[in-house]
Amino acid sequence: MNKEQTSSLSIFQRPIWVAALAFTAAFVWGWAYPLIKLGFQEFHITTDMTGSKMLFAGIRFCISGIIILAVAKYLHRDFTIKHPSLLGGLGWAILYALLNTTFHYAFFYIGLSYSQGARAAILNSMSVFTVVILACIFFKSDKMSSRKILGCVIGIMGILALNLGGEDSGRFTLLGDGMIILNALCSAFASLMTRGLGKRVDVFVGTGYSLALGGALLIIPGLLMGGTLPCITPLGIVYLLLLIGISTIGFTLYNKLLTCNPVGKVAIYNSLIPAIGAISSCVCLSEPFYWKYLIAGGLATIGIYIINKGKK
């Protein structure tokens, strides 16, 4: 690609900016793992308080969505949804909100409260390999190759490596690992839907709709289940504001990049999330760092690299 071609591309398509923005999204998402657990501690939300977890998550995403929509309004973005029916653009937007926010983070917040942050960060990388497999099933332009098969096998081996070692270093649990896996599946399907969302509504506006509506659909059942924020402190509010910022920045950048570039070109940077999440969790939460985290994180990163190697 020559200089003239590069200069004609938008900032979200220029290689150096794609790398910088995708790295930024991955970096901030990696820090969400310890911040959520610290938020639970500060608000006194215990593992059995499912309603409170959903309320906490719903507030985070609903406010983030409102912020994005407010910025979109200020920038005069187009709020029109093409084919606004339940079987058209509106239905697509609602389904996307459910998968990308409501179900995705209901599973994530429940699972994270029953699992160590470092373990959850590595396990969540399953979404990248799921995207690769699903893309080959649903998109004719994505063909399965020996490189992709090898990458998926190595990456999944990394996930299985989390269960190596003794009981003290962690074993599979339904409410912990099981929920994180369901969260990863929701994330994978939502990633496939992002390009379709961009064809039905401005992606910036669509991201705002997704987070605001998805967050509201977490708040309502959270309240119906008796969810509360038992102890509101200044530090707890700081954690919540940081998480709102992470959602606003991460989803806006990532969704825009997905609509402008091949999925694999952007997804490769998600290989950083397990490492960042594991390290930040061990540092901020004083969690023990087991040797198997290095094996699991390394294999997951190698798998993602192999899958995306050679992509332009």
Coordinates of C-alpha atoms in Angstrom, one line a residue:
M1 CA 0.0 0.0 0.0
N2 CA 1.6 3.3 -1.1
K3 CA 1.4 6.7 0.7
E4 CA -1.3 8.0 -1.5
Q5 CA -3.6 5.0 -0.8
T6 CA -2.8 5.2 2.9
S7 CA -3.7 8.9 3.1
S8 CA -7.1 8.2 1.5
L9 CA -8.1 5.8 4.2
S10 CA -9.9 6.8 7.4
I11 CA -8.1 6.9 10.7
F12 CA -9.8 3.6 11.6
Q13 CA -8.3 1.9 8.5
R14 CA -4.7 3.1 8.6
P15 CA -2.5 0.3 9.9
I16 CA -0.7 2.3 12.6
W17 CA -3.9 3.7 14.0
V18 CA -5.7 0.3 13.8
A19 CA -2.9 -1.1 15.9
A20 CA -2.9 1.8 18.4
L21 CA -6.7 1.9 18.8
A22 CA -7.1 -1.9 19.0
F23 CA -4.3 -2.0 21.6
T24 CA -6.1 0.7 23.6
A25 CA -9.4 -1.2 23.6
A26 CA -7.6 -4.4 24.7
F27 CA -5.6 -2.6 27.4
V28 CA -8.6 -1.0 29.1
W29 CA -10.7 -4.2 28.9
G30 CA -7.9 -6.1 30.6
W31 CA -8.2 -3.8 33.6
A32 CA -12.0 -4.4 33.9
Y33 CA -11.3 -7.8 35.7
P34 CA -9.8 -6.4 38.9
L35 CA -11.9 -3.3 38.9
I36 CA -15.2 -5.3 38.9
K37 CA -14.0 -7.4 41.8
L38 CA -12.8 -4.3 43.7
G39 CA -16.2 -2.7 43.0
F40 CA -17.9 -5.7 44.5
Q41 CA -15.8 -5.5 47.6
E42 CA -16.3 -1.7 48.0
F43 CA -20.1 -1.9 47.5
H44 CA -20.3 -5.0 49.7
I45 CA -21.8 -7.2 47.0
T46 CA -21.2 -10.8 47.9
T47 CA -21.2 -13.9 45.7
D48 CA -24.8 -14.8 46.5
M49 CA -26.2 -11.4 45.6
T50 CA -27.1 -12.1 42.0
G51 CA -29.6 -9.2 41.8
S52 CA -27.0 -6.7 43.1
K53 CA -24.4 -7.9 40.5
M54 CA -26.9 -7.4 37.7
L55 CA -27.8 -4.0 39.1
F56 CA -24.1 -3.0 39.3
A57 CA -23.5 -4.1 35.8
G58 CA -26.6 -2.5 34.4
I59 CA -25.8 0.9 35.9
R60 CA -22.3 0.7 34.4
F61 CA -23.5 -0.1 30.8
C62 CA -26.6 2.0 30.8
I63 CA -24.7 5.1 31.8
S64 CA -21.9 4.3 29.3
G65 CA -24.5 3.9 26.5
I66 CA -26.2 7.2 27.4
I67 CA -22.8 9.0 27.3
I68 CA -22.1 7.6 23.8
L69 CA -25.5 8.6 22.6
A70 CA -25.1 12.1 24.0
V71 CA -21.7 12.4 22.2
A72 CA -23.3 11.1 19.0
K73 CA -26.1 13.7 19.3
Y74 CA -23.5 16.5 19.9
L75 CA -21.6 15.3 16.8
H76 CA -24.8 15.2 14.7
R77 CA -24.5 11.5 14.0
D78 CA -27.4 9.8 12.1
F79 CA -29.8 8.1 14.6
T80 CA -31.9 6.5 11.9
I81 CA -32.4 2.7 12.0
K82 CA -32.8 1.2 8.5
H83 CA -35.8 -1.0 8.2
P84 CA -37.1 -0.3 11.7
S85 CA -39.1 -3.5 12.4
L86 CA -38.7 -6.4 14.7
L87 CA -37.6 -8.5 11.7
G88 CA -35.4 -5.7 10.4
G89 CA -32.9 -3.2 11.8
L90 CA -34.8 -2.8 15.1
G91 CA -34.9 -6.5 15.8
W92 CA -31.2 -6.8 14.9
A93 CA -30.3 -3.9 17.3
I94 CA -32.3 -5.5 20.1
L95 CA -30.8 -8.9 19.6
Y96 CA -27.3 -7.3 19.5
A97 CA -28.0 -5.5 22.7
L98 CA -29.1 -8.7 24.4
L99 CA -26.0 -10.7 23.3
N100 CA -23.4 -7.9 23.5
T101 CA -24.5 -6.5 26.8
T102 CA -27.4 -8.1 28.7
F103 CA -26.6 -11.8 28.5
H104 CA -22.9 -11.3 28.0
Y105 CA -22.4 -9.3 31.2
A106 CA -25.0 -11.1 33.3
F107 CA -22.9 -14.3 32.8
F108 CA -19.6 -12.3 33.1
Y109 CA -20.4 -10.6 36.4
I110 CA -21.8 -13.8 38.0
G111 CA -18.9 -15.9 36.8
L112 CA -16.2 -13.4 37.9
S113 CA -17.5 -13.3 41.4
Y114 CA -17.0 -17.1 41.6
S115 CA -13.6 -17.1 39.9
Q116 CA -10.2 -15.5 40.3
G117 CA -9.8 -12.5 38.0
A118 CA -6.6 -13.9 36.4
R119 CA -8.3 -17.2 35.6
A120 CA -11.4 -15.6 34.2
A121 CA -9.2 -13.3 32.0
I122 CA -7.5 -16.3 30.3
L123 CA -10.7 -18.4 30.1
N124 CA -12.5 -15.5 28.4
S125 CA -10.0 -15.7 25.4
M126 CA -12.2 -18.6 24.3
S127 CA -14.4 -16.0 22.5
V128 CA -11.6 -15.3 20.0
F129 CA -11.4 -19.0 18.9
T130 CA -15.2 -19.2 18.8
V131 CA -15.4 -16.2 16.5
V132 CA -13.0 -17.9 14.1
I133 CA -15.0 -21.1 14.0
L134 CA -18.4 -19.4 13.7
A135 CA -17.1 -17.0 11.0
C136 CA -16.2 -20.0 8.8
I137 CA -19.7 -21.4 9.3
F138 CA -21.7 -18.3 8.7
F139 CA -19.6 -16.3 6.2
K140 CA -18.6 -17.6 2.8
S141 CA -15.6 -15.3 2.7
D142 CA -14.1 -17.0 5.8
K143 CA -12.7 -20.4 4.9
M144 CA -11.4 -22.9 7.4
S145 CA -7.7 -23.5 6.9
S146 CA -5.0 -25.7 8.5
R147 CA -3.6 -22.5 10.1
K148 CA -6.9 -21.7 11.7
I149 CA -7.4 -25.3 12.9
L150 CA -3.8 -25.3 14.4
G151 CA -4.4 -22.0 16.1
C152 CA -7.7 -23.0 17.6
V153 CA -6.3 -26.3 18.9
I154 CA -3.3 -24.6 20.6
G155 CA -5.6 -21.9 22.0
I156 CA -8.1 -24.4 23.4
M157 CA -5.2 -26.4 24.9
G158 CA -4.3 -23.2 26.7
I159 CA -7.8 -22.9 28.1
L160 CA -7.7 -26.5 29.2
A161 CA -4.3 -25.9 30.9
L162 CA -6.1 -23.8 33.5
N163 CA -7.2 -27.0 35.1
L164 CA -3.7 -28.3 35.6
G165 CA -2.3 -28.6 39.1
G166 CA -3.9 -29.3 42.4
E167 CA -7.2 -28.2 43.9
D168 CA -5.6 -25.1 45.5
S169 CA -4.7 -23.7 42.0
G170 CA -8.3 -23.8 40.8
R171 CA -10.7 -26.3 39.2
F172 CA -13.6 -26.0 36.8
T173 CA -16.8 -24.7 38.5
L174 CA -20.2 -24.2 36.9
L175 CA -20.9 -20.8 38.5
G176 CA -17.4 -19.6 37.9
D177 CA -15.8 -21.0 34.7
G178 CA -19.2 -22.1 33.3
M179 CA -20.6 -18.6 33.3
I180 CA -17.4 -17.1 31.9
I181 CA -17.6 -19.6 29.0
L182 CA -21.2 -18.6 28.3
N183 CA -20.1 -15.0 28.4
A184 CA -17.4 -15.7 25.8
L185 CA -19.9 -17.4 23.5
C186 CA -22.2 -14.3 23.7
S187 CA -19.2 -12.1 23.0
A188 CA -18.3 -14.2 19.9
F189 CA -21.8 -14.1 18.4
A190 CA -22.0 -10.3 19.1
S191 CA -18.7 -9.8 17.3
L192 CA -20.1 -11.5 14.2
M193 CA -23.2 -9.3 14.4
T194 CA -21.2 -6.0 14.7
R195 CA -20.7 -5.6 10.9
G196 CA -24.4 -6.3 10.3
L197 CA -25.2 -3.7 12.9
G198 CA -23.1 -1.1 11.1
K199 CA -25.2 -1.7 7.9
R200 CA -28.4 -1.0 9.8
V201 CA -27.5 2.0 11.9
D202 CA -24.5 4.3 12.5
V203 CA -22.0 2.1 14.4
F204 CA -21.4 4.8 17.0
V205 CA -25.1 5.2 17.6
G206 CA -25.6 1.5 17.5
T207 CA -23.0 1.0 20.2
G208 CA -24.8 3.5 22.4
Y209 CA -28.2 1.8 21.8
S210 CA -26.7 -1.6 22.7
L211 CA -25.1 -0.5 25.9
A212 CA -28.0 1.7 27.1
L213 CA -30.7 -0.8 26.3
G214 CA -28.7 -3.8 27.3
G215 CA -27.8 -2.1 30.6
A216 CA -31.5 -1.2 31.3
L217 CA -32.4 -4.9 30.7
L218 CA -29.8 -5.7 33.4
I219 CA -31.1 -3.1 35.9
I220 CA -34.8 -4.2 35.7
P221 CA -34.3 -7.9 36.6
G222 CA -31.6 -6.8 39.1
L223 CA -34.1 -4.7 40.9
L224 CA -36.9 -7.3 40.7
M225 CA -34.5 -9.8 42.3
G226 CA -34.0 -7.4 45.2
G227 CA -30.7 -6.1 44.0
T228 CA -29.2 -3.1 45.9
L229 CA -25.8 -1.4 46.3
P230 CA -25.5 -2.1 50.0
C231 CA -22.6 0.3 50.8
I232 CA -22.0 3.4 48.6
T233 CA -18.6 4.9 49.2
P234 CA -16.5 7.5 47.2
L235 CA -14.0 4.8 46.3
G236 CA -16.8 2.6 45.1
I237 CA -18.0 5.4 42.9
V238 CA -14.5 5.9 41.5
Y239 CA -14.4 2.1 40.6
L240 CA -17.8 2.4 38.9
L241 CA -16.8 5.5 36.9
L242 CA -13.6 3.8 35.8
L243 CA -15.6 0.8 34.6
I244 CA -18.0 3.2 32.7
G245 CA -15.0 4.8 31.1
I246 CA -13.7 1.3 30.1
S247 CA -17.0 0.4 28.4
T248 CA -17.3 3.7 26.7
I249 CA -13.8 3.7 25.2
G250 CA -13.5 0.0 24.6
F251 CA -16.7 -0.7 22.8
T252 CA -16.7 2.5 20.8
L253 CA -13.2 1.8 19.4
Y254 CA -13.6 -1.9 18.9
N255 CA -17.0 -1.8 17.2
K256 CA -15.8 1.0 14.9
L257 CA -12.7 -1.0 14.0
L258 CA -14.7 -4.1 13.3
T259 CA -16.8 -2.3 10.7
C260 CA -13.8 -0.9 8.9
N261 CA -11.4 -3.9 8.9
P262 CA -11.3 -7.7 8.7
V263 CA -12.4 -9.2 12.0
G264 CA -9.1 -11.1 12.4
K265 CA -7.0 -8.0 11.9
V266 CA -8.6 -6.4 14.9
A267 CA -9.2 -9.6 17.0
I268 CA -5.5 -10.4 17.1
Y269 CA -5.1 -7.6 19.7
N270 CA -7.5 -9.4 22.0
S271 CA -4.7 -11.8 22.7
L272 CA -3.4 -9.0 25.0
I273 CA -6.5 -9.1 27.2
P274 CA -5.7 -12.4 29.1
A275 CA -2.2 -11.3 29.9
I276 CA -3.3 -7.8 31.0
G277 CA -6.3 -9.1 32.9
A278 CA -4.2 -11.8 34.7
I279 CA -1.4 -9.5 35.7
S280 CA -3.6 -6.6 36.8
S281 CA -5.8 -9.0 38.8
C282 CA -2.8 -10.5 40.6
V283 CA -1.3 -7.0 41.3
C284 CA -4.5 -5.3 42.4
L285 CA -6.2 -8.2 44.1
S286 CA -3.1 -9.8 45.6
E287 CA -4.3 -13.1 43.9
P288 CA -1.6 -15.8 43.7
F289 CA 0.0 -16.1 40.3
Y290 CA 0.1 -19.8 39.4
W291 CA 2.6 -21.2 36.8
K292 CA -0.3 -22.6 34.8
Y293 CA -1.4 -19.0 34.0
L294 CA 1.8 -18.5 32.0
I295 CA 1.2 -21.7 30.1
A296 CA -2.5 -21.0 29.5
G297 CA -2.0 -17.3 28.6
G298 CA 1.0 -18.2 26.4
L299 CA -0.8 -20.9 24.5
A300 CA -3.9 -18.7 24.0
T301 CA -1.7 -15.9 22.7
I302 CA 0.2 -18.2 20.3
G303 CA -3.1 -19.7 19.0
I304 CA -4.5 -16.2 18.2
Y305 CA -1.3 -15.2 16.6
I306 CA -1.2 -18.3 14.3
I307 CA -4.8 -17.8 13.3
N308 CA -4.1 -14.2 12.2
K309 CA -0.6 -14.7 10.9
G310 CA -0.3 -13.5 7.3
K311 CA -3.6 -11.6 7.3
K312 CA -3.5 -8.3 5.6

